[in-house]
PDB file of C-alpha atoms and ligand atoms in Angstrom:
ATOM      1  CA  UNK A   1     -22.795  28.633 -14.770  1.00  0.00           C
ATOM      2  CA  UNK A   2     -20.166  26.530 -16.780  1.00  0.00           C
ATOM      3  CA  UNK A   3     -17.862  24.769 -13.940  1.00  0.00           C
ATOM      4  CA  UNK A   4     -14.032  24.464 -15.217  1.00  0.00           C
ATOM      5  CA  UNK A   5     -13.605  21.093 -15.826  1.00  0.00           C
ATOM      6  CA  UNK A   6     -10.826  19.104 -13.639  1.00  0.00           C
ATOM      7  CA  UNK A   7      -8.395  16.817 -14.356  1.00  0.00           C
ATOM      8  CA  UNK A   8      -5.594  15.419 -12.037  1.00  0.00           C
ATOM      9  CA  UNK A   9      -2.404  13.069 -12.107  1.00  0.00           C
ATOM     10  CA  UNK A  10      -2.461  10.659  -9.346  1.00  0.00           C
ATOM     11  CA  UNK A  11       0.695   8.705  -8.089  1.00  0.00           C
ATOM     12  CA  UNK A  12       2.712   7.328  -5.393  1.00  0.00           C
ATOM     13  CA  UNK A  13       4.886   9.209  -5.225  1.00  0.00           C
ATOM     14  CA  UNK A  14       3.940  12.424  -7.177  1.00  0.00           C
ATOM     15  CA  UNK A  15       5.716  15.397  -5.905  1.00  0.00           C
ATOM     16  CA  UNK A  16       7.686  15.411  -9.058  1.00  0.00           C
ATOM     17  CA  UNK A  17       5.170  15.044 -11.304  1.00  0.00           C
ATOM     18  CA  UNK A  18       5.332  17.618 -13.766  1.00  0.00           C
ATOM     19  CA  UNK A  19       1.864  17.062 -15.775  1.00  0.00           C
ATOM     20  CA  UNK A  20       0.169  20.183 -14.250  1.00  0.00           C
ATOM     21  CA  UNK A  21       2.952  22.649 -15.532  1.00  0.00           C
ATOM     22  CA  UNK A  22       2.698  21.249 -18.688  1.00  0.00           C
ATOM     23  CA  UNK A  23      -1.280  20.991 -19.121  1.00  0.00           C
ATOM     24  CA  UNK A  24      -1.593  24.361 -17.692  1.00  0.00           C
ATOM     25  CA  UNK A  25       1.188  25.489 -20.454  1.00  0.00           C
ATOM     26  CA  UNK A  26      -1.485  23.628 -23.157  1.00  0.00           C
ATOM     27  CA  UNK A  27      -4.418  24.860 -21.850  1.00  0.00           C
ATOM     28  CA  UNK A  28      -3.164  28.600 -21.829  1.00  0.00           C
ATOM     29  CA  UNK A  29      -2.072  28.000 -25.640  1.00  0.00           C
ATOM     30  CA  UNK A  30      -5.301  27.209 -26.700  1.00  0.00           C
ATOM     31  CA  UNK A  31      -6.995  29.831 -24.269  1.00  0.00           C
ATOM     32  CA  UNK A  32      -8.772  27.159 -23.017  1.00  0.00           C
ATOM     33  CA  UNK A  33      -9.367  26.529 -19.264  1.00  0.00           C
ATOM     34  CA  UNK A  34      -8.974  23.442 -17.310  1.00  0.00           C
ATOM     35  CA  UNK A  35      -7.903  22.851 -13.464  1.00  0.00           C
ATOM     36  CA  UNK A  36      -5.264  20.034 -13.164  1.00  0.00           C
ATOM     37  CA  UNK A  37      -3.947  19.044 -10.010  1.00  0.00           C
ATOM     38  CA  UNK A  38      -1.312  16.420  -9.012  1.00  0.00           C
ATOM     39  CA  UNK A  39      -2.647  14.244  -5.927  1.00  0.00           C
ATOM     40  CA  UNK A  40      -0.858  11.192  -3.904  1.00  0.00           C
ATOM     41  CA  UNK A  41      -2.749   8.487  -4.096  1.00  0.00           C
ATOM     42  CA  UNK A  42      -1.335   4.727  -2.744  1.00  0.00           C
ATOM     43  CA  UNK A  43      -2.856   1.384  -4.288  1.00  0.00           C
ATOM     44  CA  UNK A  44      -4.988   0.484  -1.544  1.00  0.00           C
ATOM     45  CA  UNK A  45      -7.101   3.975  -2.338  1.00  0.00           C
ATOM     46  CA  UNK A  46      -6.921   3.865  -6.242  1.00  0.00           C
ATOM     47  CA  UNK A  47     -10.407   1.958  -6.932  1.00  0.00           C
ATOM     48  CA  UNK A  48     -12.512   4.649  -4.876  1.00  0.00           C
ATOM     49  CA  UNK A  49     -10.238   7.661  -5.382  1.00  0.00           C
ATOM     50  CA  UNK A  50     -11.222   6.709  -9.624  1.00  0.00           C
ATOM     51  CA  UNK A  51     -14.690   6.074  -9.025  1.00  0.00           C
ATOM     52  CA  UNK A  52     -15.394   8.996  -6.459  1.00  0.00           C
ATOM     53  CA  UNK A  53     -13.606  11.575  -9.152  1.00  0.00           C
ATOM     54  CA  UNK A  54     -15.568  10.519 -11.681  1.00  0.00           C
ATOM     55  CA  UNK A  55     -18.728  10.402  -9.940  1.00  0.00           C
ATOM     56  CA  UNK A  56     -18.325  14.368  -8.862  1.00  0.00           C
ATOM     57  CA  UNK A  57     -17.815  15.292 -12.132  1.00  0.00           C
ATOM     58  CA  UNK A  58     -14.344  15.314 -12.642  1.00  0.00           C
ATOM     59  CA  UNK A  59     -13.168  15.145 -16.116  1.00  0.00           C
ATOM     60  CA  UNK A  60      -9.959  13.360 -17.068  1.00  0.00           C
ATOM     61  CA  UNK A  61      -7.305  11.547 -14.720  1.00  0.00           C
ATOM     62  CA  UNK A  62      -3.948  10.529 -16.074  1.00  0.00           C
ATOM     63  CA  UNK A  63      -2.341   7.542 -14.063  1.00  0.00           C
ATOM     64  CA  UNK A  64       1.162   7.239 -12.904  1.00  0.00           C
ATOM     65  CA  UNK A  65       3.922   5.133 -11.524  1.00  0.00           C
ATOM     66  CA  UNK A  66       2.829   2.920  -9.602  1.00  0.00           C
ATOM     67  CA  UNK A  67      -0.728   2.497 -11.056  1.00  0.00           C
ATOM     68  CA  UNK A  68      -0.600   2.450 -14.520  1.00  0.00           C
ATOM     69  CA  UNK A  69      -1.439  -1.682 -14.494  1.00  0.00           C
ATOM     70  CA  UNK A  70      -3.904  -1.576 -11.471  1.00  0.00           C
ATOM     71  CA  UNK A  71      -5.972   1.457 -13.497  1.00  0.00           C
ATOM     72  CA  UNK A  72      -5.761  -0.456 -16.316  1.00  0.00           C
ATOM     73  CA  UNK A  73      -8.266  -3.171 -14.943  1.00  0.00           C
ATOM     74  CA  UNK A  74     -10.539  -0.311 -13.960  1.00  0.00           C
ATOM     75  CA  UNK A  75     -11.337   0.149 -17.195  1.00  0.00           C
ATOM     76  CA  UNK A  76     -14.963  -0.722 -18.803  1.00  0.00           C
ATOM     77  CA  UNK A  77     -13.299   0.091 -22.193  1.00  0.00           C
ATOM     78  CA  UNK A  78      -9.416  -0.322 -23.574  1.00  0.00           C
ATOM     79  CA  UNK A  79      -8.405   1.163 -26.847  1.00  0.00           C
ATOM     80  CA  UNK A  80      -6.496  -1.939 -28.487  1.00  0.00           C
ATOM     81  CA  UNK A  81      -2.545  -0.177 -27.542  1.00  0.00           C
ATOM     82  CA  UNK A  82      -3.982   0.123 -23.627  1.00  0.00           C
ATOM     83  CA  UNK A  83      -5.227  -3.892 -24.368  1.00  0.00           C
ATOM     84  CA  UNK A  84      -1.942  -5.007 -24.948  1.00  0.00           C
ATOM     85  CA  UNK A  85       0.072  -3.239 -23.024  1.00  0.00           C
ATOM     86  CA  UNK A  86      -1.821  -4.141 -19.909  1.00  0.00           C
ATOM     87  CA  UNK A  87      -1.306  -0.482 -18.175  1.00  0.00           C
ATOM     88  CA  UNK A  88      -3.210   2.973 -18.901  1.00  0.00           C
ATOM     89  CA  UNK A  89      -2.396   6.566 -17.899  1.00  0.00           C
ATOM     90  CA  UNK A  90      -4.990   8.239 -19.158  1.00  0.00           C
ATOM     91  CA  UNK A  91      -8.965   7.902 -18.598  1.00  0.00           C
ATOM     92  CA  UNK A  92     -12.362   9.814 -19.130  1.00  0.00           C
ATOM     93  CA  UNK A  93     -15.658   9.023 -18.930  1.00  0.00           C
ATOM     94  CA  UNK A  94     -17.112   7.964 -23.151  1.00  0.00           C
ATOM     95  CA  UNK A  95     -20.707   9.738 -23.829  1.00  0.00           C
ATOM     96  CA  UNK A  96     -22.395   6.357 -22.577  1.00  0.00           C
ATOM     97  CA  UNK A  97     -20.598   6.935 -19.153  1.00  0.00           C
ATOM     98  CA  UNK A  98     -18.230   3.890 -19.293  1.00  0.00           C
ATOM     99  CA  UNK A  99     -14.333   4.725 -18.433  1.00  0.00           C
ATOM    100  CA  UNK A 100     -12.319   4.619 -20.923  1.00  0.00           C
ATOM    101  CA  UNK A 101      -8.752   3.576 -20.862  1.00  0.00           C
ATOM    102  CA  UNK A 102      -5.587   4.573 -23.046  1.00  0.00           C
ATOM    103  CA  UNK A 103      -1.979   4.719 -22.770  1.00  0.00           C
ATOM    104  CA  UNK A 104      -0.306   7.622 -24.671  1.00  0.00           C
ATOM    105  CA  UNK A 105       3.426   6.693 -23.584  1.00  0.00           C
ATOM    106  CA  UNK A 106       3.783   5.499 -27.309  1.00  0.00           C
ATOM    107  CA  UNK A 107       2.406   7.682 -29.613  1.00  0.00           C
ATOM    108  CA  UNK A 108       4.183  10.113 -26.837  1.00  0.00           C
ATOM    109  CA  UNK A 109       7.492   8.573 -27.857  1.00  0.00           C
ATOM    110  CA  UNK A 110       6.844   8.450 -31.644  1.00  0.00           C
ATOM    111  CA  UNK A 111       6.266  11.344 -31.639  1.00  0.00           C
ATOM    112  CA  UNK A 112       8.998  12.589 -30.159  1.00  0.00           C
ATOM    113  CA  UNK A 113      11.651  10.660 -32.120  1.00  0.00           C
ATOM    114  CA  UNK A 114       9.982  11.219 -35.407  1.00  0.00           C
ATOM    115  CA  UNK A 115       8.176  14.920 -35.100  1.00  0.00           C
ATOM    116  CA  UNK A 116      10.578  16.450 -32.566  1.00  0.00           C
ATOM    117  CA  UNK A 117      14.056  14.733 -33.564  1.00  0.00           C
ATOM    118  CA  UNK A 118      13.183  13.574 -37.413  1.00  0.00           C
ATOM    119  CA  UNK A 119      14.343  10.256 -37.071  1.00  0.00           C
ATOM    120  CA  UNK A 120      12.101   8.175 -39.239  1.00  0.00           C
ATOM    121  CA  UNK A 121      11.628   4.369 -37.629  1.00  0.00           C
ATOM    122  CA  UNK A 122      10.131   2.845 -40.455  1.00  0.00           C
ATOM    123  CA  UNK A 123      12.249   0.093 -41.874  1.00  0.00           C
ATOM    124  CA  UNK A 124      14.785   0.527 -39.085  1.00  0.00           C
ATOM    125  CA  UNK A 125      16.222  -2.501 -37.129  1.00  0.00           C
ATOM    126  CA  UNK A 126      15.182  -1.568 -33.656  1.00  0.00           C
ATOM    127  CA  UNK A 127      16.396  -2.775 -30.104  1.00  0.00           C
ATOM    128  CA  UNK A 128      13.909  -2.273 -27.239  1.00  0.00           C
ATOM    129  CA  UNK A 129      16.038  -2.603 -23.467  1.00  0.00           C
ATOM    130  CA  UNK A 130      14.243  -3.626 -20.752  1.00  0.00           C
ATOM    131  CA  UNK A 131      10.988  -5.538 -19.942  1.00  0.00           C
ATOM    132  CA  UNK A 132       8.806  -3.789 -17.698  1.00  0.00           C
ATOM    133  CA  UNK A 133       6.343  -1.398 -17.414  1.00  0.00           C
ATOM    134  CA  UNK A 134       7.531   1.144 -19.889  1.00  0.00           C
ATOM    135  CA  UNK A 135       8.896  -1.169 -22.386  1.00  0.00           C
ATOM    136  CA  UNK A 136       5.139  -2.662 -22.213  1.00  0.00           C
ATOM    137  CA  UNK A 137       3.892   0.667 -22.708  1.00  0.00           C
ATOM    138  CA  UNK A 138       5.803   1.435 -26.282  1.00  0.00           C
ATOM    139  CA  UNK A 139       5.938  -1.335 -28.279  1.00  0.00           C
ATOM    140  CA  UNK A 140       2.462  -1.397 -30.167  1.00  0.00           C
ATOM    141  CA  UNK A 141       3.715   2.084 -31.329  1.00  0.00           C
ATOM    142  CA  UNK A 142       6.902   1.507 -32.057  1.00  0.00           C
ATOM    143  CA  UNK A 143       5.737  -1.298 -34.203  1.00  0.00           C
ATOM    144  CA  UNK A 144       2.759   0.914 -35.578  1.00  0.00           C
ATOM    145  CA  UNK A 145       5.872   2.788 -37.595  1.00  0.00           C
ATOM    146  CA  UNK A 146       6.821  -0.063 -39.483  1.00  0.00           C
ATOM    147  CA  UNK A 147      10.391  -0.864 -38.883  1.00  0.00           C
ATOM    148  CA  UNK A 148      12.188  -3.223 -40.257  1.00  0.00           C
ATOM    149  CA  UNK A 149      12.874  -5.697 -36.896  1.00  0.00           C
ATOM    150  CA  UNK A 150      11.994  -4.807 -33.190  1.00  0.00           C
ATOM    151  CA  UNK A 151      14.056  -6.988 -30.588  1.00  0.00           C
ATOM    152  CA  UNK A 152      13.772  -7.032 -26.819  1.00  0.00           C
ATOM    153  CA  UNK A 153      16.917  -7.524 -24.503  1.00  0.00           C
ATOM    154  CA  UNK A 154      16.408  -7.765 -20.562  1.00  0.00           C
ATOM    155  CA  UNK A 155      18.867  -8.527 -17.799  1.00  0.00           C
ATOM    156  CA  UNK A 156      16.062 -10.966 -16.998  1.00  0.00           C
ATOM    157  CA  UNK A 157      15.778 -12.767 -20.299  1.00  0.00           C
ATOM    158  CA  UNK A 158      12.294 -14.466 -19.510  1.00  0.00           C
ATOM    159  CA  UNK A 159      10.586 -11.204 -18.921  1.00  0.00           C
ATOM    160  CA  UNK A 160      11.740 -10.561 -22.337  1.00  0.00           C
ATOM    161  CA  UNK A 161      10.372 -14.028 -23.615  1.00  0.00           C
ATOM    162  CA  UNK A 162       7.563 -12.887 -22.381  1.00  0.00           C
ATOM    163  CA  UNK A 163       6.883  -9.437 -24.039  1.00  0.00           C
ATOM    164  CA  UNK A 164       8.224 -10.802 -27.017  1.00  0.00           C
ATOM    165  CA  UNK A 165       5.387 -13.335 -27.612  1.00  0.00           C
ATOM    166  CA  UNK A 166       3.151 -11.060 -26.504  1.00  0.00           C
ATOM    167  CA  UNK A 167       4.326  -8.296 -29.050  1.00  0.00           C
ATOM    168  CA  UNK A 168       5.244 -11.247 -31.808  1.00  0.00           C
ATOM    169  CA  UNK A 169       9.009  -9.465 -31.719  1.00  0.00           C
ATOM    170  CA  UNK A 170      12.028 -10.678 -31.125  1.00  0.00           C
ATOM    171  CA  UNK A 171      13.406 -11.812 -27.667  1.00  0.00           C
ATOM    172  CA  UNK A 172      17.301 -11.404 -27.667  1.00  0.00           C
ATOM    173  CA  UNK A 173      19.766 -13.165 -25.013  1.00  0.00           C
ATOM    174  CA  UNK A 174      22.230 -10.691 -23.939  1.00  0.00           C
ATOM    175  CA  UNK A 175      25.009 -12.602 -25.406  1.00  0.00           C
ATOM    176  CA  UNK A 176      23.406 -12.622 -28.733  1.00  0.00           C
ATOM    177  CA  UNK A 177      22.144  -8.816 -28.550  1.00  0.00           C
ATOM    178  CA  UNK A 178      25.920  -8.068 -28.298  1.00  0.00           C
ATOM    179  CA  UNK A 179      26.527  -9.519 -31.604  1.00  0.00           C
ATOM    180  CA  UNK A 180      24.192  -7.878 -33.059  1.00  0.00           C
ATOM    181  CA  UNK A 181      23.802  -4.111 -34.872  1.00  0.00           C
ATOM    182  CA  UNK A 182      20.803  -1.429 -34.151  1.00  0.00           C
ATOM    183  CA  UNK A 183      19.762   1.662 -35.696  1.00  0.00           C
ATOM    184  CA  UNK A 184      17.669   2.469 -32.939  1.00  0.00           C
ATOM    185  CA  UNK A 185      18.413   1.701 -29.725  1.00  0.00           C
ATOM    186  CA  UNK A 186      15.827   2.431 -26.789  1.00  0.00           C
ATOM    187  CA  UNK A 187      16.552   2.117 -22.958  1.00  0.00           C
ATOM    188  CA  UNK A 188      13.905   1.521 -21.472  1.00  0.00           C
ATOM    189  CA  UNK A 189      14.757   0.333 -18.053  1.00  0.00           C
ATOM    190  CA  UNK A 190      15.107   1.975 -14.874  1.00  0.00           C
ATOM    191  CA  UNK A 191      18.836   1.549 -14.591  1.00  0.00           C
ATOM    192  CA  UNK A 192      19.517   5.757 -15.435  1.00  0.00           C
ATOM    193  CA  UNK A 193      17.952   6.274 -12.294  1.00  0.00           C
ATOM    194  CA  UNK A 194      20.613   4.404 -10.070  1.00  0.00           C
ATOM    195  CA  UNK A 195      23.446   5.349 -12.650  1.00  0.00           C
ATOM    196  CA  UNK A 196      23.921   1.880 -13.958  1.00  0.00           C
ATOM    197  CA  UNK A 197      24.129   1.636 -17.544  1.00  0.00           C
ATOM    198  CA  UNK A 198      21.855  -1.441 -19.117  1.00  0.00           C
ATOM    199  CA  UNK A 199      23.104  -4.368 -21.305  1.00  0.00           C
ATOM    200  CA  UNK A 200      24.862  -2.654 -23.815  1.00  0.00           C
ATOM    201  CA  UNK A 201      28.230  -2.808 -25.701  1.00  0.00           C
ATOM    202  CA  UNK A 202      29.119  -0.491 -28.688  1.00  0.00           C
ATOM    203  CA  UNK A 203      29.354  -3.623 -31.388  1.00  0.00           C
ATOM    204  CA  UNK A 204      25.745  -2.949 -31.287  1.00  0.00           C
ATOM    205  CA  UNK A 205      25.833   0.644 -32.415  1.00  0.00           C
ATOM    206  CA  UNK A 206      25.098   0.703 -36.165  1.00  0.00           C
ATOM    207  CA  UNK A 207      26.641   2.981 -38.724  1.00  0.00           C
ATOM    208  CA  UNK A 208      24.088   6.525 -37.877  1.00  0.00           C
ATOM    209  CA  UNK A 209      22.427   4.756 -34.595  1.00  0.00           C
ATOM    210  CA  UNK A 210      20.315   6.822 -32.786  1.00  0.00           C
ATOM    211  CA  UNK A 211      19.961   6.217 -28.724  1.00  0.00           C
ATOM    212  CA  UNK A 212      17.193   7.416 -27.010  1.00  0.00           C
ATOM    213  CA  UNK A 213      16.309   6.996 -23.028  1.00  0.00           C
ATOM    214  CA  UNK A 214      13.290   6.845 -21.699  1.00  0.00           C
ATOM    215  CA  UNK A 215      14.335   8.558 -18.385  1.00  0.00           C
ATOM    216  CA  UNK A 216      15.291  12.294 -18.018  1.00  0.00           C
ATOM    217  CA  UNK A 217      17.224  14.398 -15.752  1.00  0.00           C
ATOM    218  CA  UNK A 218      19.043  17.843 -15.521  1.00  0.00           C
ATOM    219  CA  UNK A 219      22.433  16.403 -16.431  1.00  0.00           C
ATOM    220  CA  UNK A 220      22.812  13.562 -19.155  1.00  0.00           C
ATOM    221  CA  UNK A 221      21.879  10.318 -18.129  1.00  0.00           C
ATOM    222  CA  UNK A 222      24.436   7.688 -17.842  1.00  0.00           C
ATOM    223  CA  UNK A 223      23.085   5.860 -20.985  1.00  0.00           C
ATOM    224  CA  UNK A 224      23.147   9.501 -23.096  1.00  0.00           C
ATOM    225  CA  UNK A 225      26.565   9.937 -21.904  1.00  0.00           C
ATOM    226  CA  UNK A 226      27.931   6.676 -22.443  1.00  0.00           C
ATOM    227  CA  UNK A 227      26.186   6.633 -26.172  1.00  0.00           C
ATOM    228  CA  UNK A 228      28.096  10.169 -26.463  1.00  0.00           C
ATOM    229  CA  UNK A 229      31.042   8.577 -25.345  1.00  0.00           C
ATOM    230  CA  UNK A 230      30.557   5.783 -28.269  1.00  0.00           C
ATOM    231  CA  UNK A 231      30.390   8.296 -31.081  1.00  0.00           C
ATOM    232  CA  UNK A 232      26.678   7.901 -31.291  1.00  0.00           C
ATOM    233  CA  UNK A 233      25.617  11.400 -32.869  1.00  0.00           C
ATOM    234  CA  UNK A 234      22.226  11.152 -32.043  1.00  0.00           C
ATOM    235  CA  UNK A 235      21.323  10.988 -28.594  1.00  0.00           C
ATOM    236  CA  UNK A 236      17.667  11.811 -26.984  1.00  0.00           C
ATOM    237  CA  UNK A 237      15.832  11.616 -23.398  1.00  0.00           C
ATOM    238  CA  UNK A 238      12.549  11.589 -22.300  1.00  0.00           C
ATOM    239  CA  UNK A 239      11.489  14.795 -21.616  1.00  0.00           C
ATOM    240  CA  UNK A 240       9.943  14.663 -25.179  1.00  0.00           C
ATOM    241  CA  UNK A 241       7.987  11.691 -24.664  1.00  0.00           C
ATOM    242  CA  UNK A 242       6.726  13.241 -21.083  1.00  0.00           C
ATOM    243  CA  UNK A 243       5.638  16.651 -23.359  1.00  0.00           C
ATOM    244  CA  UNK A 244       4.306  14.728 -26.044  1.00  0.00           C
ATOM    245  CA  UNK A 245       2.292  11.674 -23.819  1.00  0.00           C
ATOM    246  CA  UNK A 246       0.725  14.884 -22.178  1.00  0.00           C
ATOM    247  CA  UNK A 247      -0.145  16.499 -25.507  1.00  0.00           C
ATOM    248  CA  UNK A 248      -1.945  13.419 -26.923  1.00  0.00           C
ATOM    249  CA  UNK A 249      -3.907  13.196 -23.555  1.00  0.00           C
ATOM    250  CA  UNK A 250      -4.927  16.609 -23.975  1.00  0.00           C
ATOM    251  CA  UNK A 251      -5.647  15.862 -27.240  1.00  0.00           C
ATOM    252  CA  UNK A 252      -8.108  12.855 -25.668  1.00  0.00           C
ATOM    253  CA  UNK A 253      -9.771  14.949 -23.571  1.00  0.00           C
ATOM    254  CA  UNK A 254     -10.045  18.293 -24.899  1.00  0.00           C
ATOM    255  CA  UNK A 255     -10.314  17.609 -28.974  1.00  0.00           C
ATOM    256  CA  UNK A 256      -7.292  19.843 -29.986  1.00  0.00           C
ATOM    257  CA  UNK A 257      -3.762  19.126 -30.276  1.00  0.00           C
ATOM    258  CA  UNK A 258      -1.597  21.831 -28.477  1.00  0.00           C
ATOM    259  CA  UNK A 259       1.529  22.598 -29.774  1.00  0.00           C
ATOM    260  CA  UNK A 260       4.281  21.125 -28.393  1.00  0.00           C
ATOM    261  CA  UNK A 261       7.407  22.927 -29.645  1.00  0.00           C
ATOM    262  CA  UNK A 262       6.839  26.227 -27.142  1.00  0.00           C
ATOM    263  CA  UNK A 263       7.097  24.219 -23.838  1.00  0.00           C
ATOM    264  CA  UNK A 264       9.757  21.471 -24.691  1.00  0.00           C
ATOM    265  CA  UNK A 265      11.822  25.006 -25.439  1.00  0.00           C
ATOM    266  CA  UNK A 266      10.977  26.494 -22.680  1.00  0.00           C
ATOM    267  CA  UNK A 267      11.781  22.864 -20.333  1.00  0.00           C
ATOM    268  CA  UNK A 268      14.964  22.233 -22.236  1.00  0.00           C
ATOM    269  CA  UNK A 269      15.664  26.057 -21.597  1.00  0.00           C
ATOM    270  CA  UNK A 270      15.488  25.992 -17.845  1.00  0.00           C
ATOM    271  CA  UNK A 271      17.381  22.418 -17.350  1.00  0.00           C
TER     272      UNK A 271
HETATM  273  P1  ATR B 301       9.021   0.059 -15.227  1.00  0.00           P
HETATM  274  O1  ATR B 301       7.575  -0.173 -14.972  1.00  0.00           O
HETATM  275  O2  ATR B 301       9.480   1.464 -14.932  1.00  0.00           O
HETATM  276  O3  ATR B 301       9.490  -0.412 -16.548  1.00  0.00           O
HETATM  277  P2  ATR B 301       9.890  -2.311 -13.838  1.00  0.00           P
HETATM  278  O4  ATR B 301       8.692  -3.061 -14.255  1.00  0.00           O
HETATM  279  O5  ATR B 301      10.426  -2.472 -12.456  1.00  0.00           O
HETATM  280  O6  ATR B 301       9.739  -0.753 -14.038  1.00  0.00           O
HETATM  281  O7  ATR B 301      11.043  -2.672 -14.870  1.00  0.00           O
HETATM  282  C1  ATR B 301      12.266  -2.093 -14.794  1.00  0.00           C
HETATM  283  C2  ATR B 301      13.099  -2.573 -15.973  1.00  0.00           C
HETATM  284  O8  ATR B 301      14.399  -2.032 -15.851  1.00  0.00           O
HETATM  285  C3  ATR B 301      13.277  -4.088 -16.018  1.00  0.00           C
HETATM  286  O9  ATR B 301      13.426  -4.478 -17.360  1.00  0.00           O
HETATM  287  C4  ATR B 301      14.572  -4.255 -15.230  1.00  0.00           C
HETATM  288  O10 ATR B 301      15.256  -5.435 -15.506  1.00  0.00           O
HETATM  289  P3  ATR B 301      14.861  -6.817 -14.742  1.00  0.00           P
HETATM  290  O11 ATR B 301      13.607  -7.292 -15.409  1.00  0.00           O
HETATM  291  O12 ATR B 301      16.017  -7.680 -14.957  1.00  0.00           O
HETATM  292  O13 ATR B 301      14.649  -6.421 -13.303  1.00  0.00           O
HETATM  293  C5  ATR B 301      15.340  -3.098 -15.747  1.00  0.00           C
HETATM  294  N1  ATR B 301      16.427  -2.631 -14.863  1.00  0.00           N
HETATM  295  C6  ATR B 301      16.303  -1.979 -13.702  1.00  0.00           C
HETATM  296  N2  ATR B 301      17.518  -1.675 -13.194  1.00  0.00           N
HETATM  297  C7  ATR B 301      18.423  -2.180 -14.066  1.00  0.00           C
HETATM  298  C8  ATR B 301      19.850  -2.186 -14.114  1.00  0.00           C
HETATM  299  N3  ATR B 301      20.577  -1.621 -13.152  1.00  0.00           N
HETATM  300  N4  ATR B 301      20.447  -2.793 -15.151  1.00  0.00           N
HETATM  301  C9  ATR B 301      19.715  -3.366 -16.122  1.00  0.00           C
HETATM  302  N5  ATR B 301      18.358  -3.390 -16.149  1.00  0.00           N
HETATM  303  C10 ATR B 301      17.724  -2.791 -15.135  1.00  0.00           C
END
C-alpha cells in the first residue's frame, strides 16, 4: 500500500508556525494527500533530525527561523537564488537521492506584490531595509523583476556593504537614504516585532510609493501604520509572502501550483 507522504516545518521556536494549516488548506484543494507536521528542533539536533527524516522516507522539510543558514550547508545541491542567499527553507530528496536546497521567500514575495497586490516592480526604484536573514533571502527575486535601482539601507551600514556587493546593488548610508525617493519600499528587518519603526523618513516616499513589511500581525504593524500615517496608499504585510513561499514549496514538492487566493481570504478573514 501507497504510504502518505510526510513533510514537516522544523524550528526553534515553532509553536506559531502556521505552514501545516496552510499546506493542509493546499493539499485539500488539489484533493491531494500529504501529512505535514510542525516539530521543534534546536541547532545542535538539525544535522541528524535532516538526515534521519530523509532516511525514513520522509518527503519534503521546509526550514525555519533559526535554521534557514545552518540547512543551507546541508545541502548536496543549491538552486542558484538558495546559492546566494546563503539560507534555504525548503528541501527534498532529487531522483539521484542528493538533497536539494531552495529558498522560496522571494518568488513568495513577488508574488505577492505583483500577483496578489498588482504592483508591477519592473523599472521601479526600489529600497530594501535591513540586512539580515530575510533581506538575504529576497533580493535575487526582487532583482529577477527588473527594476529600475535596488538599494539597501541598515542601521548597521556594513552589513549593508556587505549584501550590497554580494547582490551588485546599492548600499545606502542612512543619511543619504533620507535624501533619497522610492517607489517601493520594503522593511525587511525585525524592528515590527518590538514596535520600533526602521530608518525611515517620509522625504523618501515617492509620488504612488508602495510599502510593504515583511512581518505580519493581527493589528497593523508599526511600519504599515506609520506608512498609513504618511499618505502612502498602498500598504502590504507578509502574510502574502508566508501563503505564497508555502505555495511555491508545494509547488517543489508536489508538481502543482495550488491556488492561493481561497486561503489568504480566508487568513485575512479571521485576523
Ligand atoms: P533576520 O534573519 O530575521 O533578517 P537578523 O539577521 O537578526 O534577522 O536581522 C535583523 C535585521 O533587522 C537587521 O538588519 C537589523 O539591523 P542591524 O543589522 O543593525 O542589527 C534589523 N533590525 C532589528 N531591529 C531593528 C530596529 N529596532 N531598528 C532598525 N533595524 C532593526
Amino acid at each position: 500500500m501507497k504510504r502518505t507522504p510526510l513533510y514537516c516545518v522544523i524550528g526553534d521556536p515553532i509553536k506559531h508556525s502556521r505552514s501545516p494549516e496552510i499546506h493542509k488548506f493546499f493539499a485539500d484543494q488539489q484533493t491531494d494527500s500529504i501529512h505535514y507536521e510542525a516539530k521543534r528542533v534546536d541547532e545542535a539536533s538539525l544535522q541528524n533530525f535532516v538526515m534521519n527524516f530523509f532516511e525514513s522516507g520522509g518527503a519534503g522539510l521546509n526550514i525555519t527561523l533559526p535554521h534557514k543558514e545552518s540547512a543551507f550547508l546541508l545541502c548536496d545541491k543549491l538552486s542558484e537564488r538558495a546559492t546566494l542567499s546563503r539560507a534555504v527553507n525548503t528541501l527534498f530528496i532529487d531522483n539521484r537521492g542528493l538533497l536539494c536546497g531552495e529558498n522560496t521567500d522571494g518568488l513568495g514575495l513577488v508574488r505577492d506584490i505583483v500577483d496578489n497586490h498588482g504592483i508591477a516592480i519592473s523599472n521601479k526604484s526600489i529600497l530594501i531595509i535591513g540586512a539580515g536573514g530575510a533581506a538575504r533571502g529576497v533580493i535575487y527575486d526582487l532583482i529577477s523583476c527588473n527594476p529600475a535601482l535596488v538599494s539597501i539601507v541598515n542601521r548597521t551600514h556594513h552589513k549593508a556593504e556587505a549584501l550590497a556587493k554580494r547582490f551588485n546593488i546599492k548600499a545606502l548610508e542612512i543619511r543619504s537614504a533620507f535624501e533619497k525617493e522610492f517607489d517601493l519600499i520594503i522593511n525587511a528587518t525585525s524592528s515590527s516585532l518590538v514596535g520600533e519603526l526602521p530608518p525611515i523618513c517620509s522625504a523618501m516616499l515617492a509620488p504612488n510609493c508602495c510599502c510593504y513589511d515583511m512581518m505580519y500581525s493581527k493589528e497593523d504593524t508599526v511600519f504599515v501604520r506609520w506608512a498609513k500615517q504618511n499618505g502612502v496608499l498602498h500598504t502590504m504585510d507578509g502574510l502574502g509572502m508566508l501563503v505564497e513561499q508555502a505555495a511555491e514549496a508545494f509547488f517543489l514538492w508536489r508538481g502543482s501550483r495550488p491556488t492561493t487566493t481561497p486561503l489568504l481570504k480566508k487568513l485575512r478573514g479571521a485576523r
